[in-house]
Every structure is written in structure tokens, then in C-alpha cells.
PDB file of C-alpha atoms in Angstrom:
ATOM      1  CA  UNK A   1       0.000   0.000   0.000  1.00 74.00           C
ATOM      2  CA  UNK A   2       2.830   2.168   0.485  1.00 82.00           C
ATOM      3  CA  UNK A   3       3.560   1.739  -2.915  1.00 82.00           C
ATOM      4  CA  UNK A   4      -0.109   3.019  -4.180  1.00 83.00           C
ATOM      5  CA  UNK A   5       0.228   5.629  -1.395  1.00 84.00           C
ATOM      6  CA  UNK A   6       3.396   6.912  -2.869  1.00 84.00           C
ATOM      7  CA  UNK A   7       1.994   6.436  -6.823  1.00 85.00           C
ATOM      8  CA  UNK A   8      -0.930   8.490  -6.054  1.00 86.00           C
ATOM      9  CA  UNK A   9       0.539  11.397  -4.084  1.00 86.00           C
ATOM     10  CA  UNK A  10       3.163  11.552  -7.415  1.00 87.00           C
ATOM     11  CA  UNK A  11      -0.217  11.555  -9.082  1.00 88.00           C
ATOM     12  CA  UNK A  12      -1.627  14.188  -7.203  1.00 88.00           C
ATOM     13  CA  UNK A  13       2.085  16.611  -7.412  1.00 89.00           C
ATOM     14  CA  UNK A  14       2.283  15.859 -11.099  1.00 89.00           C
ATOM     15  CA  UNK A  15      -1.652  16.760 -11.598  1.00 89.00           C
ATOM     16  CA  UNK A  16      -0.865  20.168  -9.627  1.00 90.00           C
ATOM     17  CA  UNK A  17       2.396  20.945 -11.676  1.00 90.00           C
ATOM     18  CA  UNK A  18       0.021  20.163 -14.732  1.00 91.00           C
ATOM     19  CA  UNK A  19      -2.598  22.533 -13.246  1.00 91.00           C
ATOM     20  CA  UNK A  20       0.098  25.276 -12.030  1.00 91.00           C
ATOM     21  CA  UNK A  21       1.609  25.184 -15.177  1.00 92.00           C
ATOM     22  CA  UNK A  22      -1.626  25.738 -17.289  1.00 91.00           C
ATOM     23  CA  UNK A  23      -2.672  28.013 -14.821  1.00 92.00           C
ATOM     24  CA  UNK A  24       0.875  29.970 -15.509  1.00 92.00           C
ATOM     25  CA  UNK A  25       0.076  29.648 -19.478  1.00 92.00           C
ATOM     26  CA  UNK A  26      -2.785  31.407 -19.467  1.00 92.00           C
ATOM     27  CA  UNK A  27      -1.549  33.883 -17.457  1.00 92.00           C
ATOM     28  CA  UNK A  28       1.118  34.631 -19.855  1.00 92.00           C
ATOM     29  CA  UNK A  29      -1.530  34.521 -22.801  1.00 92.00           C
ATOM     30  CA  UNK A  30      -3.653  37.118 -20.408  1.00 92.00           C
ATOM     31  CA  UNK A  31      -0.644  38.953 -20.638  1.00 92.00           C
ATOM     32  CA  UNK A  32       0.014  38.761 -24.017  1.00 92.00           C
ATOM     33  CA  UNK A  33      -3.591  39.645 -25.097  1.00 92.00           C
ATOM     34  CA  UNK A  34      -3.607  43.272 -22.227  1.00 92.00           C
ATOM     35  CA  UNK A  35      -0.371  43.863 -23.990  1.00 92.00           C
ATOM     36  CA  UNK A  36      -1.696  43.581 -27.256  1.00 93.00           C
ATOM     37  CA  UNK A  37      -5.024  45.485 -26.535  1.00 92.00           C
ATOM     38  CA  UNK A  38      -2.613  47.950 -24.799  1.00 92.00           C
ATOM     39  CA  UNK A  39      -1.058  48.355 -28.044  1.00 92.00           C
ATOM     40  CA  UNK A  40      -3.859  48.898 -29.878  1.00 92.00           C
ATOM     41  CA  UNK A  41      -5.515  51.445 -27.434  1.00 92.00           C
ATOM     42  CA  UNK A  42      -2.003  53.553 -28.056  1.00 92.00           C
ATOM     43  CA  UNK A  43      -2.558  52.918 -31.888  1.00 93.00           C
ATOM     44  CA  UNK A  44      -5.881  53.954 -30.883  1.00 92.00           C
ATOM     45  CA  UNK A  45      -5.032  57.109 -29.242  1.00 92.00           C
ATOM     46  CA  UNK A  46      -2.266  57.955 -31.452  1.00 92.00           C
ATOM     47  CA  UNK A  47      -4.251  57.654 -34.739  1.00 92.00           C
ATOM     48  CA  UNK A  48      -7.188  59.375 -32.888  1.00 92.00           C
ATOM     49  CA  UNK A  49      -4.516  62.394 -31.907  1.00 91.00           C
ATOM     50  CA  UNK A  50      -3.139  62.504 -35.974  1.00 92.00           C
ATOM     51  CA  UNK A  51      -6.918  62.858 -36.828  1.00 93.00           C
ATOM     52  CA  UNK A  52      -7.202  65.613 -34.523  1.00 91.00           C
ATOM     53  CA  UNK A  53      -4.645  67.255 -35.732  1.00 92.00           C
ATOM     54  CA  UNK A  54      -5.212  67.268 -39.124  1.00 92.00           C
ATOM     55  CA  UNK A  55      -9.369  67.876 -38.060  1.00 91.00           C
ATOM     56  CA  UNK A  56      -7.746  71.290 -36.462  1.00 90.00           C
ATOM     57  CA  UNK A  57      -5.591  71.901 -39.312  1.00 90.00           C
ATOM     58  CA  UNK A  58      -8.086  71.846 -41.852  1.00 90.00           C
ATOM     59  CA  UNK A  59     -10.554  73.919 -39.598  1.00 87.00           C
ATOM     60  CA  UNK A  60      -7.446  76.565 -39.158  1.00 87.00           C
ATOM     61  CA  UNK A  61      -7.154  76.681 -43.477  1.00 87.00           C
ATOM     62  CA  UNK A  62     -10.836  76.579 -43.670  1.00 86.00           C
ATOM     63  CA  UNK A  63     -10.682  79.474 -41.233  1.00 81.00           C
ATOM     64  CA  UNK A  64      -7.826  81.426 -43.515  1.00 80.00           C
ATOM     65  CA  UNK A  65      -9.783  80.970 -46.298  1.00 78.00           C
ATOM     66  CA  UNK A  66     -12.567  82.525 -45.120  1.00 77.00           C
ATOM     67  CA  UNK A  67     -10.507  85.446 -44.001  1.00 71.00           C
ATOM     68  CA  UNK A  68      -8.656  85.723 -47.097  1.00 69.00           C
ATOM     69  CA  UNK A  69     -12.058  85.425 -49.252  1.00 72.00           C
ATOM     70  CA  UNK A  70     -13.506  88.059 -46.716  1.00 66.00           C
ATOM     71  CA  UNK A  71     -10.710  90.392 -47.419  1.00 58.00           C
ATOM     72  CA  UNK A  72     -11.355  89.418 -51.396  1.00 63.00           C
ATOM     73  CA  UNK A  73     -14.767  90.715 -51.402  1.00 65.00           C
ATOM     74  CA  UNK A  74     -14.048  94.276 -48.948  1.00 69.00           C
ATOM     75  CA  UNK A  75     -16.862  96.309 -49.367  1.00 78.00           C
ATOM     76  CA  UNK A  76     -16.670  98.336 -52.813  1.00 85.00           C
ATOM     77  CA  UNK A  77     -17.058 101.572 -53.217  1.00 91.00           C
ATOM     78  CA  UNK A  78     -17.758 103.660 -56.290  1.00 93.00           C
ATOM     79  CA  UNK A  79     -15.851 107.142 -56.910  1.00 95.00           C
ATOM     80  CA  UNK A  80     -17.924 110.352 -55.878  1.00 96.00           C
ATOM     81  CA  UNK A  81     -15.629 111.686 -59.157  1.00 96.00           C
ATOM     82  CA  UNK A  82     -17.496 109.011 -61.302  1.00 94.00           C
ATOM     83  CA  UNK A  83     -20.921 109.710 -59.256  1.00 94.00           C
ATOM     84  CA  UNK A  84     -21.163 113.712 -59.735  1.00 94.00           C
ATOM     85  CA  UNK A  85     -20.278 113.265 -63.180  1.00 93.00           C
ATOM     86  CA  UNK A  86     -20.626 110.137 -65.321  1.00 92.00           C
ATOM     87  CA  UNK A  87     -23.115 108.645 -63.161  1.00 91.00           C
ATOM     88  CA  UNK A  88     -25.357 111.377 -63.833  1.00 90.00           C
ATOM     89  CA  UNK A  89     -24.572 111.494 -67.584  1.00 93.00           C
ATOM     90  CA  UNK A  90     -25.565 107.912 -67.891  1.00 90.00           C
ATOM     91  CA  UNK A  91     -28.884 108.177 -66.061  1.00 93.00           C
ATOM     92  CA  UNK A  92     -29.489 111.390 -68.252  1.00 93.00           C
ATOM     93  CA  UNK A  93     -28.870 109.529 -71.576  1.00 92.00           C
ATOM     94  CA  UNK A  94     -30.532 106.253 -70.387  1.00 91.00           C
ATOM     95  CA  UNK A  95     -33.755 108.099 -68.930  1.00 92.00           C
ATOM     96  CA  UNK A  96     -34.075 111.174 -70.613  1.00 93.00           C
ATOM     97  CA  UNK A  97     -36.019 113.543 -68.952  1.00 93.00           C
ATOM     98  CA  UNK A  98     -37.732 110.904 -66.644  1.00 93.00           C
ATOM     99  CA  UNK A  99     -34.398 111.501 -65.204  1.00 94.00           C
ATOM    100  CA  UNK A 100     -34.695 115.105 -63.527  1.00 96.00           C
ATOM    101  CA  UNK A 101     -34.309 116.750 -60.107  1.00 96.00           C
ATOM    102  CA  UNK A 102     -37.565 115.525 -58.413  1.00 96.00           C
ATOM    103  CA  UNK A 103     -36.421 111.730 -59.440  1.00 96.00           C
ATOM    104  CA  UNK A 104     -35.786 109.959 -56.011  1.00 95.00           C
ATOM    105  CA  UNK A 105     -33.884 106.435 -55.262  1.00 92.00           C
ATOM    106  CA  UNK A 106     -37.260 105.047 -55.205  1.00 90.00           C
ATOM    107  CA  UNK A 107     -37.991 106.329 -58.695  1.00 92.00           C
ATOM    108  CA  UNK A 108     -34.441 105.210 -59.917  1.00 90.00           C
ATOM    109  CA  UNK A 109     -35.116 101.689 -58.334  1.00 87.00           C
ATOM    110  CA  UNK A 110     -38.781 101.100 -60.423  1.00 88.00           C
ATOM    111  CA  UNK A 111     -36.808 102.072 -63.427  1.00 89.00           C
ATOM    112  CA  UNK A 112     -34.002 100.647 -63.224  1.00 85.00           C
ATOM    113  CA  UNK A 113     -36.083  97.026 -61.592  1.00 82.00           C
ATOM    114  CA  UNK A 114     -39.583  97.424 -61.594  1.00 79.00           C
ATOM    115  CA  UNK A 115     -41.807  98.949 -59.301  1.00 76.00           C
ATOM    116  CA  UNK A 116     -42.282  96.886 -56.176  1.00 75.00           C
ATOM    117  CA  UNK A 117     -44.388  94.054 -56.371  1.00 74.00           C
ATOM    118  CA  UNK A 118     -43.255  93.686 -59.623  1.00 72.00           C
ATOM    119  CA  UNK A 119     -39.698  93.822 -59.322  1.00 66.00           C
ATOM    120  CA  UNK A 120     -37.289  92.296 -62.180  1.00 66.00           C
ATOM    121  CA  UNK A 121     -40.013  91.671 -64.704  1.00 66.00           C
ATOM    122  CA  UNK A 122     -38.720  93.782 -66.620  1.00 69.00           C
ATOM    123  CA  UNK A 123     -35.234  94.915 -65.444  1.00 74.00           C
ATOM    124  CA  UNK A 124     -33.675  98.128 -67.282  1.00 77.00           C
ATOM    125  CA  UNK A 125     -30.100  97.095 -68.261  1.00 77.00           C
ATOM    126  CA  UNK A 126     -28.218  99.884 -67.213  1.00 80.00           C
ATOM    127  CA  UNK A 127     -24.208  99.944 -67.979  1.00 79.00           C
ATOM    128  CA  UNK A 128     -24.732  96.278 -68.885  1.00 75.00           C
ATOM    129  CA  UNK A 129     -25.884  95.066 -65.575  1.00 74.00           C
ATOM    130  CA  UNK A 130     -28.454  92.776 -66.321  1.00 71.00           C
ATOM    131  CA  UNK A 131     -26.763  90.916 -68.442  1.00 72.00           C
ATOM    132  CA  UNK A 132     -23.418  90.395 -67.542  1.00 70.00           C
ATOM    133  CA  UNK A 133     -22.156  87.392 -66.454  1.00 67.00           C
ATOM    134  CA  UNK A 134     -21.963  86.757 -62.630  1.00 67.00           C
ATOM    135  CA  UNK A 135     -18.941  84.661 -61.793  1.00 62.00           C
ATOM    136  CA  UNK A 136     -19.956  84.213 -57.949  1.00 60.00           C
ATOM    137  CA  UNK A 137     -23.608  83.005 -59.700  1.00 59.00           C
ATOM    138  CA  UNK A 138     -22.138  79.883 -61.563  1.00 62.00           C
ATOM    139  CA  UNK A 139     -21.991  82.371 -65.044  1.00 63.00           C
ATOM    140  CA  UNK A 140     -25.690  83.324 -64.494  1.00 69.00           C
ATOM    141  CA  UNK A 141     -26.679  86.608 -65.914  1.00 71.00           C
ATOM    142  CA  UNK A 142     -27.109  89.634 -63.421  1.00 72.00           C
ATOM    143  CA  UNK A 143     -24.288  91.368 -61.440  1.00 75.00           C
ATOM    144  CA  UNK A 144     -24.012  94.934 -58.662  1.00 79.00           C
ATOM    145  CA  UNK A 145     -24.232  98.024 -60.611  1.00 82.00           C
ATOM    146  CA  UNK A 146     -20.795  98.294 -59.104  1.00 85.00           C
ATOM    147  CA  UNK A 147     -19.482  95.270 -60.809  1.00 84.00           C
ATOM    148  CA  UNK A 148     -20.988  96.335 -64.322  1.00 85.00           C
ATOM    149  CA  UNK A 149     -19.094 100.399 -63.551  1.00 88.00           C
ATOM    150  CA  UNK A 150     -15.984  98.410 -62.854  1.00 88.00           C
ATOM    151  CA  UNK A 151     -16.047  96.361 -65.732  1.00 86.00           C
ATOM    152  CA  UNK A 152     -16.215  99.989 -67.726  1.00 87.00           C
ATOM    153  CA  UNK A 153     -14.718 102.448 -65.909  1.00 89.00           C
ATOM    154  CA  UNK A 154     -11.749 101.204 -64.152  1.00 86.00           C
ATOM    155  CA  UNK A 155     -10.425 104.165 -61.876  1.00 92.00           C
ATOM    156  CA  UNK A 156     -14.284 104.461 -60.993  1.00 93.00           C
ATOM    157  CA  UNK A 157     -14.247 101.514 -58.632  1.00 93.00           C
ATOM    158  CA  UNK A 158     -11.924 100.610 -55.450  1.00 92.00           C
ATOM    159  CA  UNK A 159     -12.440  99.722 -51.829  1.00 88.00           C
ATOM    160  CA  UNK A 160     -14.905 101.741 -49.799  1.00 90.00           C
ATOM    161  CA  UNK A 161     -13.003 104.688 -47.670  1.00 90.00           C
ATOM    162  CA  UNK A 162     -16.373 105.859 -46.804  1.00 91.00           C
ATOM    163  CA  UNK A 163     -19.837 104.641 -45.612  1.00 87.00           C
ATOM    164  CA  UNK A 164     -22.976 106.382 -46.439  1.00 85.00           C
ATOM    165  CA  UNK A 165     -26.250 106.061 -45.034  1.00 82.00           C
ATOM    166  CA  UNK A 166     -29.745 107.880 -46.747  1.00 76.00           C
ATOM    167  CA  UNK A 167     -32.648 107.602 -47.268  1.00 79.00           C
ATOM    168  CA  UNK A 168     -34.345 106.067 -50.317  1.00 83.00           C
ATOM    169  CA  UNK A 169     -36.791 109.064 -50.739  1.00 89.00           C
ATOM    170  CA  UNK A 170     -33.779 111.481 -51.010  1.00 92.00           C
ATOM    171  CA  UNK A 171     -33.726 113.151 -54.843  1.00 95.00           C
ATOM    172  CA  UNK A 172     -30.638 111.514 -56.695  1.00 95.00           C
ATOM    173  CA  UNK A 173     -29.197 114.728 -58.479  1.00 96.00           C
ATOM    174  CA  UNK A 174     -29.471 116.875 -54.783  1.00 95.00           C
ATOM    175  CA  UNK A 175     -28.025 113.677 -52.961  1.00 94.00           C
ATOM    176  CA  UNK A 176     -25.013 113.513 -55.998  1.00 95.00           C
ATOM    177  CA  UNK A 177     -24.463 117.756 -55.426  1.00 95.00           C
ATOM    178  CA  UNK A 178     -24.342 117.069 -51.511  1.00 95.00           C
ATOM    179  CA  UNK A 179     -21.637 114.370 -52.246  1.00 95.00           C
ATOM    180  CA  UNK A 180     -19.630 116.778 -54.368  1.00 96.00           C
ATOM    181  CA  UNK A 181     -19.950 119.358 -52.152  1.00 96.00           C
ATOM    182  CA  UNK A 182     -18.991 117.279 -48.634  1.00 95.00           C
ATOM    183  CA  UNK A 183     -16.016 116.606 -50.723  1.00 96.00           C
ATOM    184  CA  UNK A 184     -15.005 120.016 -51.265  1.00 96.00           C
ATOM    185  CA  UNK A 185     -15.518 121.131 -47.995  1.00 96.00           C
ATOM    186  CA  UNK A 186     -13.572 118.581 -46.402  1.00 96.00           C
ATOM    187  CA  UNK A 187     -10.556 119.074 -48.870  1.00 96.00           C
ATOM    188  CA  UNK A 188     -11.213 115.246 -50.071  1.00 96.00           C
ATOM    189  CA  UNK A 189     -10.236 114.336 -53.896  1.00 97.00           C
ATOM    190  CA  UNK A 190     -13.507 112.554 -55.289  1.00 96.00           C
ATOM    191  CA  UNK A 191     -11.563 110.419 -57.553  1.00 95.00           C
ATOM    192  CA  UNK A 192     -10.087 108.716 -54.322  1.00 95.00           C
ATOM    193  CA  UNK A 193     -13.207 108.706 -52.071  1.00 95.00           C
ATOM    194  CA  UNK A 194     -14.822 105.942 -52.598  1.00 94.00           C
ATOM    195  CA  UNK A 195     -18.266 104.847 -50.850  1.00 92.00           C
TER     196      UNK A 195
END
């Protein structure tokens, strides 16, 4: 019996090593498989960190773009020089004497577009506005009078160095004398003030 005592306790020790040893294996393979999620959660964060960066610096050019286009379209401004004077020309020849000192911004506005209501029915294509091509419309027809003045009279168009506010009732030809004379009482050249 000794014999079977001794047998089964090697039995038992060998069944433990077995047991320890599997236990250690899958220990190791625990390891392994943290290690290898550990990886992947740095692959994780580090591919999550290069898509952050390039997220910010796309929003950063998307952001200098828009300044850049921002400074690209600066309020225009058309020359009181070609206001007083060719301005006033044009609207003579192009509206004969519907054109006159009583004619208000209103008035200009149902000639030039149609009375409201009934606005660009029948648009009046004055300098060529109507009907030039719009670039910023995908080529469709229809641009600023400023645009079409530009497109004709080069020195007659630049960046705004003044803002003016009126009123729409206000007579054109008095409003275009009060320009010309704010100019010359303030000792500004009209063919570089621009509003």
C-alpha cells in the first residue's frame, strides 16, 4: 500500500504541476492579449490624436480661407468723381427727362427694376448690368451696378473709404451735389473717395 500511497501522491504533485503550469500559461496569454489590446488602445489614441490634428488643421485653413475670401470681397465703393459726373450722364442719356431733379432712389429703383411688387419683370439694363455674367452666380446673368461700372470704368471703382447712409426718398441729383460738395468742404479728392 505504500507503494499506491506513494503512486498516487506523485499523481496528485504531477496533476498540480500540470494545473500550475496551465494556470501559468494562461496567465502569460492574459498577458500577451492586455499587452496587445494595450497596443492597440495607443494605436488607438495615437491615430485618434493625428486625426485631430489634421481635423484642427483643416478647420485653421478653412478658417484662412474665409478670411482671405472676406478680405477678397471688402466692401466696394464707387468714386464720388465718377458719381457727380458720369453717373449722372448715364442716367441722363438712359432716362431722358424721366431723369430730372424731383427723381428719387425710389424712382431710380422702379426704373431701373420694376416697381415693387413687380420687381425684375422687366429689369432696365443699365451699364450692362443685367446681363453680364456673374462669376460668384455659376456664369448666371445679373451682377451689382458696381461690378458692371468696374467692368467699364476702371479708376471708378476701389475699396470703400467711406460709408454712407440715406434715405431712399432722397432726390438723386441733390443727394449727388451734396456728395460733391462734402467733398469740397472737407478738402477730399472725389476720384479717391470711394463709398
Amino acid at each position: 500500500n505504500e507503494e499506491a500511497r506513494r503512486k498516487a501522491a506523485e499523481a496528485e504533485a504531477a496533476e498540480k504541476a500540470k494545473r500550475a503550469k496551465e494556470a501559468h500559461q494562461k496567465a502569460l496569454d492574459e498577458i500577451a492579449a492586455a499587452q496587445k489590446r494595450a497596443e492597440q488602445l495607443l494605436q488607438a489614441a495615437a491615430d485618434a490624436d493625428a486625426e485631430h490634428k489634421r481635423a484642427e488643421e483643416s478647420r485653421k485653413k478653412v478658417a484662412e480661407d474665409q478670411a482671405k475670401e472676406r478680405l477678397r470681397k471688402r466692401a466696394r465703393g464707387i468714386s464720388v468723381q465718377f458719381l457727380v459726373t458720369q453717373l449722372d450722364a448715364e442716367l441722363t442719356e438712359a432716362f431722358g427727362d424721366k431723369y430730372n431733379e424731383s427723381t428719387t432712389f425710389v424712382d431710380l429703383e422702379a426704373m431701373l427694376w420694376g416697381p415693387r411688387g413687380k420687381r425684375f419683370e422687366k429689369t432696365f439694363d443699365f451699364l450692362g448690368h443685367a446681363t453680364m455674367k456673374n462669376i460668384d452666380r455659376g456664369g448666371k446673368e445679373g451682377v451689382s451696378l458696381c461690378t458692371a461700372i468696374a467692368s467699364q470704368f476702371k479708376d471708378a471703382v476701389s475699396d470703400a473709404t467711406h460709408f454712407i447712409s440715406w434715405a431712399w426718398r432722397y432726390p438723386v441729383k441733390k443727394f449727388l451735389r451734396t456728395l460733391a460738395e462734402y467733398c469740397e468742404t472737407r478738402d477730399l479728392n472725389r476720384r479717391k473717395t470711394f463709398l
